[in-house]
PDB file of C-alpha atoms and ligand atoms in Angstrom:
ATOM      1  CA  UNK A 267     -24.021  15.578  21.117  1.00 54.00           C
ATOM      2  CA  UNK A 268     -20.707  17.194  22.394  1.00 67.00           C
ATOM      3  CA  UNK A 269     -16.870  16.612  21.128  1.00 71.00           C
ATOM      4  CA  UNK A 270     -15.969  15.810  24.623  1.00 72.00           C
ATOM      5  CA  UNK A 271     -18.113  12.515  24.586  1.00 75.00           C
ATOM      6  CA  UNK A 272     -16.623  11.542  20.533  1.00 79.00           C
ATOM      7  CA  UNK A 273     -14.037   9.436  20.100  1.00 79.00           C
ATOM      8  CA  UNK A 274     -13.252   9.966  16.482  1.00 81.00           C
ATOM      9  CA  UNK A 275      -9.507   9.891  16.244  1.00 78.00           C
ATOM     10  CA  UNK A 276      -9.379  11.872  13.103  1.00 80.00           C
ATOM     11  CA  UNK A 277     -11.744  14.945  13.632  1.00 83.00           C
ATOM     12  CA  UNK A 278      -9.757  18.005  13.248  1.00 81.00           C
ATOM     13  CA  UNK A 279     -12.306  19.736  15.732  1.00 85.00           C
ATOM     14  CA  UNK A 280     -10.828  18.164  18.651  1.00 84.00           C
ATOM     15  CA  UNK A 281      -7.734  20.251  19.290  1.00 85.00           C
ATOM     16  CA  UNK A 282      -7.444  24.150  19.191  1.00 89.00           C
ATOM     17  CA  UNK A 283      -5.379  25.190  16.246  1.00 91.00           C
ATOM     18  CA  UNK A 284      -2.457  27.446  16.981  1.00 91.00           C
ATOM     19  CA  UNK A 285      -3.360  30.476  14.839  1.00 93.00           C
ATOM     20  CA  UNK A 286      -7.169  30.226  16.398  1.00 93.00           C
ATOM     21  CA  UNK A 287      -8.780  32.152  18.906  1.00 94.00           C
ATOM     22  CA  UNK A 288     -10.883  30.425  21.612  1.00 94.00           C
ATOM     23  CA  UNK A 289     -13.799  31.974  20.299  1.00 94.00           C
ATOM     24  CA  UNK A 290     -13.212  30.942  16.616  1.00 93.00           C
ATOM     25  CA  UNK A 291     -12.212  27.504  17.845  1.00 94.00           C
ATOM     26  CA  UNK A 292     -15.636  27.234  19.965  1.00 93.00           C
ATOM     27  CA  UNK A 293     -17.443  28.158  16.466  1.00 93.00           C
ATOM     28  CA  UNK A 294     -15.504  25.652  14.650  1.00 93.00           C
ATOM     29  CA  UNK A 295     -16.179  22.795  17.238  1.00 93.00           C
ATOM     30  CA  UNK A 296     -20.226  24.022  17.043  1.00 94.00           C
ATOM     31  CA  UNK A 297     -19.954  23.794  13.531  1.00 95.00           C
ATOM     32  CA  UNK A 298     -18.453  20.353  13.286  1.00 94.00           C
ATOM     33  CA  UNK A 299     -20.913  19.182  16.015  1.00 94.00           C
ATOM     34  CA  UNK A 300     -23.756  20.240  13.850  1.00 96.00           C
ATOM     35  CA  UNK A 301     -22.382  18.740  10.586  1.00 96.00           C
ATOM     36  CA  UNK A 302     -22.103  15.412  12.606  1.00 94.00           C
ATOM     37  CA  UNK A 303     -25.579  15.311  13.166  1.00 95.00           C
ATOM     38  CA  UNK A 304     -26.206  15.490   9.474  1.00 97.00           C
ATOM     39  CA  UNK A 305     -25.616  12.013   7.741  1.00 96.00           C
ATOM     40  CA  UNK A 306     -25.381  13.385   4.067  1.00 97.00           C
ATOM     41  CA  UNK A 307     -24.222  16.801   2.766  1.00 98.00           C
ATOM     42  CA  UNK A 308     -25.069  17.322  -0.781  1.00 98.00           C
ATOM     43  CA  UNK A 309     -24.350  20.369  -3.049  1.00 98.00           C
ATOM     44  CA  UNK A 310     -26.230  21.141  -6.194  1.00 98.00           C
ATOM     45  CA  UNK A 311     -23.991  23.104  -8.752  1.00 96.00           C
ATOM     46  CA  UNK A 312     -24.495  24.506 -12.212  1.00 95.00           C
ATOM     47  CA  UNK A 313     -22.339  26.373 -14.464  1.00 93.00           C
ATOM     48  CA  UNK A 314     -24.703  29.075 -15.372  1.00 91.00           C
ATOM     49  CA  UNK A 315     -27.891  30.519 -14.142  1.00 93.00           C
ATOM     50  CA  UNK A 316     -31.302  29.800 -15.186  1.00 93.00           C
ATOM     51  CA  UNK A 317     -30.789  26.097 -15.924  1.00 95.00           C
ATOM     52  CA  UNK A 318     -33.111  25.224 -13.159  1.00 96.00           C
ATOM     53  CA  UNK A 319     -30.440  24.543 -10.438  1.00 96.00           C
ATOM     54  CA  UNK A 320     -32.912  25.574  -7.402  1.00 97.00           C
ATOM     55  CA  UNK A 321     -35.750  23.811  -9.016  1.00 97.00           C
ATOM     56  CA  UNK A 322     -33.742  20.452  -8.670  1.00 98.00           C
ATOM     57  CA  UNK A 323     -32.614  21.683  -5.302  1.00 98.00           C
ATOM     58  CA  UNK A 324     -36.127  22.113  -4.097  1.00 98.00           C
ATOM     59  CA  UNK A 325     -37.608  18.777  -5.875  1.00 98.00           C
ATOM     60  CA  UNK A 326     -34.754  16.706  -4.875  1.00 98.00           C
ATOM     61  CA  UNK A 327     -34.801  17.649  -1.213  1.00 98.00           C
ATOM     62  CA  UNK A 328     -39.043  17.581  -1.415  1.00 97.00           C
ATOM     63  CA  UNK A 329     -38.818  14.184  -2.991  1.00 97.00           C
ATOM     64  CA  UNK A 330     -36.316  12.824  -0.087  1.00 97.00           C
ATOM     65  CA  UNK A 331     -38.400  14.341   2.674  1.00 97.00           C
ATOM     66  CA  UNK A 332     -41.752  12.609   1.305  1.00 94.00           C
ATOM     67  CA  UNK A 333     -40.079   9.392   1.126  1.00 94.00           C
ATOM     68  CA  UNK A 334     -39.902   9.725   5.074  1.00 95.00           C
ATOM     69  CA  UNK A 335     -36.151  11.373   5.262  1.00 97.00           C
ATOM     70  CA  UNK A 336     -35.428  14.231   7.567  1.00 97.00           C
ATOM     71  CA  UNK A 337     -34.112  16.826   5.437  1.00 98.00           C
ATOM     72  CA  UNK A 338     -32.666  20.476   5.319  1.00 98.00           C
ATOM     73  CA  UNK A 339     -32.559  22.715   2.573  1.00 98.00           C
ATOM     74  CA  UNK A 340     -29.784  25.651   2.625  1.00 98.00           C
ATOM     75  CA  UNK A 341     -29.831  28.162   0.101  1.00 96.00           C
ATOM     76  CA  UNK A 342     -26.652  29.890   0.123  1.00 93.00           C
ATOM     77  CA  UNK A 343     -27.431  31.831  -3.065  1.00 89.00           C
ATOM     78  CA  UNK A 344     -26.808  35.006  -1.440  1.00 82.00           C
ATOM     79  CA  UNK A 345     -27.839  37.347  -4.600  1.00 80.00           C
ATOM     80  CA  UNK A 346     -30.364  35.683  -5.926  1.00 78.00           C
ATOM     81  CA  UNK A 347     -31.913  33.165  -3.093  1.00 85.00           C
ATOM     82  CA  UNK A 348     -35.447  31.652  -4.840  1.00 91.00           C
ATOM     83  CA  UNK A 349     -35.656  29.140  -2.645  1.00 95.00           C
ATOM     84  CA  UNK A 350     -38.328  30.968  -0.337  1.00 95.00           C
ATOM     85  CA  UNK A 351     -40.025  31.690  -3.431  1.00 94.00           C
ATOM     86  CA  UNK A 352     -40.546  28.158  -4.621  1.00 96.00           C
ATOM     87  CA  UNK A 353     -41.552  26.800  -1.223  1.00 97.00           C
ATOM     88  CA  UNK A 354     -44.381  29.399  -0.415  1.00 96.00           C
ATOM     89  CA  UNK A 355     -41.482  30.936   2.323  1.00 95.00           C
ATOM     90  CA  UNK A 356     -41.530  34.403   1.112  1.00 91.00           C
ATOM     91  CA  UNK A 357     -41.814  36.851   4.299  1.00 87.00           C
ATOM     92  CA  UNK A 358     -40.781  34.223   6.571  1.00 90.00           C
ATOM     93  CA  UNK A 359     -38.357  34.966   9.158  1.00 87.00           C
ATOM     94  CA  UNK A 360     -36.325  33.032  11.633  1.00 93.00           C
ATOM     95  CA  UNK A 361     -36.295  32.808  15.412  1.00 93.00           C
ATOM     96  CA  UNK A 362     -33.383  32.190  17.716  1.00 95.00           C
ATOM     97  CA  UNK A 363     -33.787  29.578  20.642  1.00 96.00           C
ATOM     98  CA  UNK A 364     -31.556  28.209  22.931  1.00 95.00           C
ATOM     99  CA  UNK A 365     -30.332  25.603  20.556  1.00 95.00           C
ATOM    100  CA  UNK A 366     -29.449  28.489  17.793  1.00 96.00           C
ATOM    101  CA  UNK A 367     -31.357  29.935  14.783  1.00 97.00           C
ATOM    102  CA  UNK A 368     -34.637  27.617  13.890  1.00 97.00           C
ATOM    103  CA  UNK A 369     -34.783  26.958  10.715  1.00 97.00           C
ATOM    104  CA  UNK A 370     -38.395  27.390   8.765  1.00 97.00           C
ATOM    105  CA  UNK A 371     -40.455  24.208   8.296  1.00 97.00           C
ATOM    106  CA  UNK A 372     -41.615  23.735   4.900  1.00 96.00           C
ATOM    107  CA  UNK A 373     -43.732  20.658   5.722  1.00 91.00           C
ATOM    108  CA  UNK A 374     -43.189  17.781   8.573  1.00 92.00           C
ATOM    109  CA  UNK A 375     -39.633  16.929   7.885  1.00 95.00           C
ATOM    110  CA  UNK A 376     -38.114  19.642   5.515  1.00 98.00           C
ATOM    111  CA  UNK A 377     -36.510  22.604   7.316  1.00 98.00           C
ATOM    112  CA  UNK A 378     -35.117  25.557   5.163  1.00 98.00           C
ATOM    113  CA  UNK A 379     -32.502  28.222   5.830  1.00 97.00           C
ATOM    114  CA  UNK A 380     -32.396  30.991   3.191  1.00 95.00           C
ATOM    115  CA  UNK A 381     -30.092  34.271   3.244  1.00 90.00           C
ATOM    116  CA  UNK A 382     -33.474  35.917   2.464  1.00 91.00           C
ATOM    117  CA  UNK A 383     -35.121  34.911   6.009  1.00 93.00           C
ATOM    118  CA  UNK A 384     -32.320  37.647   7.058  1.00 89.00           C
ATOM    119  CA  UNK A 385     -33.195  40.531   4.848  1.00 84.00           C
ATOM    120  CA  UNK A 386     -35.008  43.301   6.042  1.00 77.00           C
ATOM    121  CA  UNK A 387     -37.218  43.441   2.506  1.00 77.00           C
ATOM    122  CA  UNK A 388     -37.141  41.293  -0.075  1.00 71.00           C
ATOM    123  CA  UNK A 389     -35.655  44.016  -2.919  1.00 72.00           C
ATOM    124  CA  UNK A 390     -32.777  44.319  -0.889  1.00 73.00           C
ATOM    125  CA  UNK A 391     -29.271  43.957  -2.743  1.00 75.00           C
ATOM    126  CA  UNK A 392     -26.494  42.070  -0.956  1.00 74.00           C
ATOM    127  CA  UNK A 393     -23.463  43.693  -1.494  1.00 75.00           C
ATOM    128  CA  UNK A 394     -20.699  41.058   0.368  1.00 77.00           C
ATOM    129  CA  UNK A 395     -17.314  40.019  -0.718  1.00 82.00           C
ATOM    130  CA  UNK A 396     -15.871  36.679  -0.365  1.00 79.00           C
ATOM    131  CA  UNK A 397     -14.906  36.690   3.490  1.00 86.00           C
ATOM    132  CA  UNK A 398     -18.113  37.924   4.222  1.00 85.00           C
ATOM    133  CA  UNK A 399     -20.134  35.245   2.384  1.00 88.00           C
ATOM    134  CA  UNK A 400     -17.845  32.827   3.903  1.00 91.00           C
ATOM    135  CA  UNK A 401     -18.732  34.191   7.265  1.00 92.00           C
ATOM    136  CA  UNK A 402     -22.547  33.830   6.673  1.00 93.00           C
ATOM    137  CA  UNK A 403     -22.343  30.332   5.456  1.00 95.00           C
ATOM    138  CA  UNK A 404     -20.126  29.461   8.530  1.00 95.00           C
ATOM    139  CA  UNK A 405     -22.976  30.824  10.519  1.00 95.00           C
ATOM    140  CA  UNK A 406     -25.783  28.825   8.563  1.00 96.00           C
ATOM    141  CA  UNK A 407     -23.793  25.905   9.002  1.00 97.00           C
ATOM    142  CA  UNK A 408     -22.833  26.000  12.711  1.00 96.00           C
ATOM    143  CA  UNK A 409     -25.363  28.241  14.347  1.00 96.00           C
ATOM    144  CA  UNK A 410     -28.750  26.996  12.822  1.00 97.00           C
ATOM    145  CA  UNK A 411     -30.648  24.449  14.954  1.00 97.00           C
ATOM    146  CA  UNK A 412     -30.617  21.383  12.034  1.00 98.00           C
ATOM    147  CA  UNK A 413     -30.919  18.937  14.427  1.00 97.00           C
ATOM    148  CA  UNK A 414     -30.312  15.453  13.312  1.00 96.00           C
ATOM    149  CA  UNK A 415     -31.077  14.976   9.408  1.00 97.00           C
ATOM    150  CA  UNK A 416     -30.624  12.401   6.976  1.00 97.00           C
ATOM    151  CA  UNK A 417     -29.737  14.902   4.282  1.00 98.00           C
ATOM    152  CA  UNK A 418     -28.715  18.505   3.899  1.00 98.00           C
ATOM    153  CA  UNK A 419     -29.163  19.434   0.433  1.00 98.00           C
ATOM    154  CA  UNK A 420     -27.460  22.796  -0.487  1.00 98.00           C
ATOM    155  CA  UNK A 421     -28.390  25.146  -3.357  1.00 97.00           C
ATOM    156  CA  UNK A 422     -25.348  27.502  -4.194  1.00 93.00           C
ATOM    157  CA  UNK A 423     -25.148  30.101  -7.078  1.00 92.00           C
ATOM    158  CA  UNK A 424     -24.266  29.067 -10.545  1.00 93.00           C
ATOM    159  CA  UNK A 425     -20.536  28.637 -11.149  1.00 92.00           C
ATOM    160  CA  UNK A 426     -17.294  28.049  -9.095  1.00 92.00           C
ATOM    161  CA  UNK A 427     -17.239  31.292  -6.543  1.00 92.00           C
ATOM    162  CA  UNK A 428     -16.928  32.077  -3.019  1.00 93.00           C
ATOM    163  CA  UNK A 429     -20.039  30.014  -1.990  1.00 94.00           C
ATOM    164  CA  UNK A 430     -19.597  26.621  -3.220  1.00 96.00           C
ATOM    165  CA  UNK A 431     -15.781  26.962  -2.358  1.00 96.00           C
ATOM    166  CA  UNK A 432     -17.079  28.004   1.146  1.00 95.00           C
ATOM    167  CA  UNK A 433     -19.470  24.963   1.513  1.00 97.00           C
ATOM    168  CA  UNK A 434     -16.832  22.400   0.391  1.00 97.00           C
ATOM    169  CA  UNK A 435     -14.332  23.926   2.504  1.00 95.00           C
ATOM    170  CA  UNK A 436     -16.176  24.143   5.433  1.00 96.00           C
ATOM    171  CA  UNK A 437     -18.017  20.652   5.081  1.00 96.00           C
ATOM    172  CA  UNK A 438     -15.328  18.004   5.899  1.00 92.00           C
ATOM    173  CA  UNK A 439     -17.456  15.009   4.892  1.00 93.00           C
ATOM    174  CA  UNK A 440     -19.398  16.215   1.929  1.00 96.00           C
ATOM    175  CA  UNK A 441     -21.485  13.238   0.205  1.00 96.00           C
ATOM    176  CA  UNK A 442     -20.610  15.314  -2.852  1.00 97.00           C
ATOM    177  CA  UNK A 443     -22.258  17.607  -5.839  1.00 97.00           C
ATOM    178  CA  UNK A 444     -25.120  16.972  -8.336  1.00 97.00           C
ATOM    179  CA  UNK A 445     -24.506  19.108 -11.536  1.00 96.00           C
ATOM    180  CA  UNK A 446     -27.618  20.480 -13.202  1.00 96.00           C
ATOM    181  CA  UNK A 447     -27.321  21.363 -16.896  1.00 95.00           C
ATOM    182  CA  UNK A 448     -29.512  21.862 -20.035  1.00 95.00           C
ATOM    183  CA  UNK A 449     -29.213  20.775 -23.396  1.00 93.00           C
ATOM    184  CA  UNK A 450     -28.178  24.039 -24.599  1.00 88.00           C
ATOM    185  CA  UNK A 451     -25.406  24.480 -21.708  1.00 88.00           C
ATOM    186  CA  UNK A 452     -24.075  21.186 -21.780  1.00 83.00           C
ATOM    187  CA  UNK A 453     -21.310  21.616 -24.164  1.00 78.00           C
ATOM    188  CA  UNK A 454     -20.310  24.961 -22.416  1.00 83.00           C
ATOM    189  CA  UNK A 455     -16.942  24.861 -20.732  1.00 88.00           C
ATOM    190  CA  UNK A 456     -19.087  26.051 -17.263  1.00 89.00           C
ATOM    191  CA  UNK A 457     -20.322  22.783 -16.662  1.00 89.00           C
ATOM    192  CA  UNK A 458     -17.000  20.820 -17.194  1.00 92.00           C
ATOM    193  CA  UNK A 459     -15.324  23.459 -15.231  1.00 94.00           C
ATOM    194  CA  UNK A 460     -17.771  22.829 -12.375  1.00 95.00           C
ATOM    195  CA  UNK A 461     -16.863  19.156 -12.687  1.00 95.00           C
ATOM    196  CA  UNK A 462     -13.448  20.152 -12.586  1.00 96.00           C
ATOM    197  CA  UNK A 463     -13.755  22.323  -9.227  1.00 96.00           C
ATOM    198  CA  UNK A 464     -15.189  19.168  -7.530  1.00 97.00           C
ATOM    199  CA  UNK A 465     -12.093  16.949  -8.411  1.00 96.00           C
ATOM    200  CA  UNK A 466      -9.862  19.815  -7.442  1.00 96.00           C
ATOM    201  CA  UNK A 467     -11.600  19.999  -4.030  1.00 96.00           C
ATOM    202  CA  UNK A 468     -11.481  16.166  -3.841  1.00 96.00           C
ATOM    203  CA  UNK A 469     -15.481  16.403  -3.617  1.00 97.00           C
ATOM    204  CA  UNK A 470     -17.216  13.486  -5.401  1.00 97.00           C
ATOM    205  CA  UNK A 471     -19.564  14.183  -8.372  1.00 97.00           C
ATOM    206  CA  UNK A 472     -22.820  12.342  -7.658  1.00 97.00           C
ATOM    207  CA  UNK A 473     -24.046  12.978 -10.905  1.00 96.00           C
ATOM    208  CA  UNK A 474     -25.496  14.938 -13.873  1.00 96.00           C
ATOM    209  CA  UNK A 475     -29.061  16.040 -14.347  1.00 96.00           C
ATOM    210  CA  UNK A 476     -30.062  17.174 -17.729  1.00 96.00           C
ATOM    211  CA  UNK A 477     -32.990  19.489 -17.074  1.00 96.00           C
ATOM    212  CA  UNK A 478     -35.163  20.953 -19.453  1.00 95.00           C
ATOM    213  CA  UNK A 479     -34.414  18.073 -21.658  1.00 94.00           C
ATOM    214  CA  UNK A 480     -37.385  18.269 -24.321  1.00 92.00           C
ATOM    215  CA  UNK A 481     -40.724  19.542 -23.782  1.00 93.00           C
ATOM    216  CA  UNK A 482     -43.638  17.146 -22.223  1.00 90.00           C
ATOM    217  CA  UNK A 483     -46.528  17.983 -24.500  1.00 88.00           C
ATOM    218  CA  UNK A 484     -49.708  18.640 -21.946  1.00 86.00           C
ATOM    219  CA  UNK A 485     -52.099  17.188 -24.231  1.00 88.00           C
ATOM    220  CA  UNK A 486     -50.686  13.638 -25.127  1.00 90.00           C
ATOM    221  CA  UNK A 487     -47.697  13.502 -22.482  1.00 88.00           C
ATOM    222  CA  UNK A 488     -44.995  12.548 -25.042  1.00 90.00           C
ATOM    223  CA  UNK A 489     -41.690  14.410 -24.680  1.00 90.00           C
ATOM    224  CA  UNK A 490     -40.359  16.362 -27.829  1.00 90.00           C
ATOM    225  CA  UNK A 491     -36.611  16.851 -28.101  1.00 89.00           C
ATOM    226  CA  UNK A 492     -36.693  20.676 -29.027  1.00 83.00           C
ATOM    227  CA  UNK A 493     -32.635  20.710 -28.737  1.00 80.00           C
ATOM    228  CA  UNK A 494     -30.651  17.747 -29.441  1.00 79.00           C
ATOM    229  CA  UNK A 495     -30.931  15.150 -26.337  1.00 80.00           C
ATOM    230  CA  UNK A 496     -28.441  12.818 -24.936  1.00 86.00           C
ATOM    231  CA  UNK A 497     -25.724  15.649 -24.374  1.00 91.00           C
ATOM    232  CA  UNK A 498     -25.887  15.357 -20.563  1.00 92.00           C
ATOM    233  CA  UNK A 499     -25.179  11.363 -20.505  1.00 94.00           C
ATOM    234  CA  UNK A 500     -22.513  11.845 -23.342  1.00 94.00           C
ATOM    235  CA  UNK A 501     -20.811  14.844 -21.195  1.00 94.00           C
ATOM    236  CA  UNK A 502     -21.070  12.352 -18.206  1.00 95.00           C
ATOM    237  CA  UNK A 503     -19.379   9.532 -19.934  1.00 95.00           C
ATOM    238  CA  UNK A 504     -16.656  11.718 -21.261  1.00 94.00           C
ATOM    239  CA  UNK A 505     -16.204  13.212 -17.755  1.00 94.00           C
ATOM    240  CA  UNK A 506     -16.328   9.987 -15.915  1.00 95.00           C
ATOM    241  CA  UNK A 507     -19.335  11.002 -13.915  1.00 96.00           C
ATOM    242  CA  UNK A 508     -22.685   9.391 -13.043  1.00 96.00           C
ATOM    243  CA  UNK A 509     -25.495  10.538 -15.133  1.00 96.00           C
ATOM    244  CA  UNK A 510     -28.518  10.942 -12.946  1.00 97.00           C
ATOM    245  CA  UNK A 511     -31.203  11.489 -15.478  1.00 96.00           C
ATOM    246  CA  UNK A 512     -33.147  14.077 -17.558  1.00 96.00           C
ATOM    247  CA  UNK A 513     -36.255  16.070 -16.656  1.00 97.00           C
ATOM    248  CA  UNK A 514     -38.425  17.631 -19.609  1.00 96.00           C
ATOM    249  CA  UNK A 515     -39.641  21.197 -19.714  1.00 95.00           C
ATOM    250  CA  UNK A 516     -42.879  20.981 -18.375  1.00 94.00           C
ATOM    251  CA  UNK A 517     -45.205  24.119 -17.454  1.00 93.00           C
ATOM    252  CA  UNK A 518     -46.381  22.932 -14.338  1.00 95.00           C
ATOM    253  CA  UNK A 519     -42.552  22.802 -12.987  1.00 97.00           C
ATOM    254  CA  UNK A 520     -42.673  26.640 -13.818  1.00 96.00           C
ATOM    255  CA  UNK A 521     -46.355  27.106 -12.301  1.00 95.00           C
ATOM    256  CA  UNK A 522     -45.130  25.022  -8.909  1.00 95.00           C
ATOM    257  CA  UNK A 523     -42.269  27.227  -8.548  1.00 93.00           C
ATOM    258  CA  UNK A 524     -44.185  30.255  -8.772  1.00 93.00           C
ATOM    259  CA  UNK A 525     -46.727  29.180  -6.718  1.00 93.00           C
ATOM    260  CA  UNK A 526     -44.429  27.871  -3.981  1.00 95.00           C
ATOM    261  CA  UNK A 527     -45.664  24.263  -3.945  1.00 96.00           C
ATOM    262  CA  UNK A 528     -42.767  21.660  -5.128  1.00 97.00           C
ATOM    263  CA  UNK A 529     -43.815  20.139  -8.220  1.00 97.00           C
ATOM    264  CA  UNK A 530     -43.044  16.679  -6.591  1.00 97.00           C
ATOM    265  CA  UNK A 531     -45.740  17.533  -3.848  1.00 96.00           C
ATOM    266  CA  UNK A 532     -48.317  18.818  -6.549  1.00 96.00           C
ATOM    267  CA  UNK A 533     -48.145  16.528  -9.159  1.00 96.00           C
ATOM    268  CA  UNK A 534     -47.162  13.475  -7.130  1.00 96.00           C
ATOM    269  CA  UNK A 535     -48.367  10.741  -9.522  1.00 96.00           C
ATOM    270  CA  UNK A 536     -47.073  12.413 -12.690  1.00 95.00           C
ATOM    271  CA  UNK A 537     -44.631  10.745 -15.153  1.00 95.00           C
ATOM    272  CA  UNK A 538     -41.938  13.656 -14.173  1.00 96.00           C
ATOM    273  CA  UNK A 539     -42.447  13.100 -10.477  1.00 97.00           C
ATOM    274  CA  UNK A 540     -41.251   9.712 -11.257  1.00 96.00           C
ATOM    275  CA  UNK A 541     -38.700  11.003 -13.142  1.00 97.00           C
ATOM    276  CA  UNK A 542     -37.403  13.208  -9.953  1.00 97.00           C
ATOM    277  CA  UNK A 543     -37.758  10.342  -7.719  1.00 96.00           C
ATOM    278  CA  UNK A 544     -35.661   7.857 -10.282  1.00 97.00           C
ATOM    279  CA  UNK A 545     -33.016  10.715  -9.871  1.00 97.00           C
ATOM    280  CA  UNK A 546     -33.043  10.571  -6.232  1.00 96.00           C
ATOM    281  CA  UNK A 547     -32.997   6.930  -6.115  1.00 96.00           C
ATOM    282  CA  UNK A 548     -29.220   6.248  -6.791  1.00 93.00           C
ATOM    283  CA  UNK A 549     -28.244   9.049  -4.098  1.00 91.00           C
ATOM    284  CA  UNK A 550     -30.439   6.924  -1.598  1.00 90.00           C
ATOM    285  CA  UNK A 551     -28.431   3.845  -2.997  1.00 73.00           C
ATOM    286  CA  UNK A 552     -25.098   5.523  -2.542  1.00 66.00           C
ATOM    287  CA  UNK A 553     -25.982   6.584   1.365  1.00 61.00           C
ATOM    288  CA  UNK A 554     -27.114   2.886   2.091  1.00 61.00           C
ATOM    289  CA  UNK A 555     -23.901   1.659   1.136  1.00 51.00           C
ATOM    290  CA  UNK A 556     -21.936   3.302   4.278  1.00 52.00           C
TER     291      UNK A 556
HETATM  292  P1  LIG B  17     -31.397  28.196 -11.507  1.00 80.93           P
HETATM  293  O1  LIG B  17     -31.326  28.146  -9.955  1.00 80.93           O
HETATM  294  O2  LIG B  17     -30.285  27.541 -12.424  1.00 80.93           O
HETATM  295  O3  LIG B  17     -31.042  29.743 -12.064  1.00 80.93           O
HETATM  296  P2  LIG B  17     -34.312  28.156 -11.504  1.00 80.93           P
HETATM  297  O4  LIG B  17     -34.650  26.600 -10.744  1.00 80.93           O
HETATM  298  O5  LIG B  17     -34.281  29.154 -10.466  1.00 80.93           O
HETATM  299  O6  LIG B  17     -32.828  27.899 -12.391  1.00 80.93           O
HETATM  300  O7  LIG B  17     -35.166  28.102 -12.879  1.00 80.93           O
HETATM  301  C1  LIG B  17     -35.528  29.164 -13.920  1.00 80.93           C
HETATM  302  C2  LIG B  17     -36.622  29.220 -14.369  1.00 80.93           C
HETATM  303  O8  LIG B  17     -37.108  28.108 -15.099  1.00 80.93           O
HETATM  304  C3  LIG B  17     -37.720  29.301 -13.226  1.00 80.93           C
HETATM  305  O9  LIG B  17     -38.859  29.837 -13.606  1.00 80.93           O
HETATM  306  C4  LIG B  17     -38.299  27.586 -13.010  1.00 80.93           C
HETATM  307  O10 LIG B  17     -39.370  27.542 -12.600  1.00 80.93           O
HETATM  308  C5  LIG B  17     -38.060  27.319 -14.750  1.00 80.93           C
HETATM  309  N1  LIG B  17     -37.774  25.438 -14.630  1.00 80.93           N
HETATM  310  C6  LIG B  17     -36.832  25.219 -14.093  1.00 80.93           C
HETATM  311  N2  LIG B  17     -36.788  23.885 -14.744  1.00 80.93           N
HETATM  312  C7  LIG B  17     -37.842  23.579 -15.347  1.00 80.93           C
HETATM  313  C8  LIG B  17     -38.586  22.645 -16.253  1.00 80.93           C
HETATM  314  N3  LIG B  17     -37.973  21.262 -16.304  1.00 80.93           N
HETATM  315  N4  LIG B  17     -39.851  23.142 -16.835  1.00 80.93           N
HETATM  316  C9  LIG B  17     -40.289  24.201 -16.810  1.00 80.93           C
HETATM  317  N5  LIG B  17     -39.638  24.990 -15.914  1.00 80.93           N
HETATM  318  C10 LIG B  17     -38.537  24.915 -15.459  1.00 80.93           C
END
């Protein structure tokens, strides 16, 4: 795949911009070429931390991989990368090949890149300002040998800061964002702000997921609503975006995150794994409409 053999009339990577150095132009073309090999790029967002955004990102990616798609999972949470722990990849390092930085494999068709793979030790604090974060994300998109992917799932830090902004600015054809919230957070201005952020950047909102929605009793399997239910759906209706579904609190979800085996792999036959599959189904349906 290279820009010379591509006959897209609209691609902005064809021509060098007046303010661009030859090196910058080459890097931009490399990034565009890499992104051309990825069919669907999806960003996972949340208004606040601790609502299960990374858990959802991991399980959505794993569920797609389980269904036979080739998937990349990019963790751009530079200050709190948790994806390696959730996939039992702590301490993994990346290698460099002629094709670029090689992602770490978390199964036959799940490729992973996280800031954590580049840190000398896990407790290292990352102190980067906006432009530095943008530069690192640019490298993750342009210099990593993602190859041909069906999906790239991107886990960003909570809120609408530099990382999600950089992702949306660097990827021209974002499929859209998934918004993760909890019943307690659903009424907060942060969730609405995340949706407004997408609207302002003209990135489609693929839908809202209400995580930690009730508690599934390990004894009888029934979901008990600890907090008021239905807020995510109501919010989605109000903001005129799709509602993708709910995931209850389940001790095994937390356990899977700590043990490094995605819940949808470890408990593939459970009702909650089915809920994850139902959440992913419309994303595949949207993709298939193209
Ligand atoms: P965020 O990325 O929004 O900060 P995480 O995905 O890291 O949140 O989740 C925070 C914690 O909550 C983790 O320990 C995770 O295992 C746990 N968790 C997330 N969703 C659930 C759930 N539905 N049931 C039980 N524990 C959950």
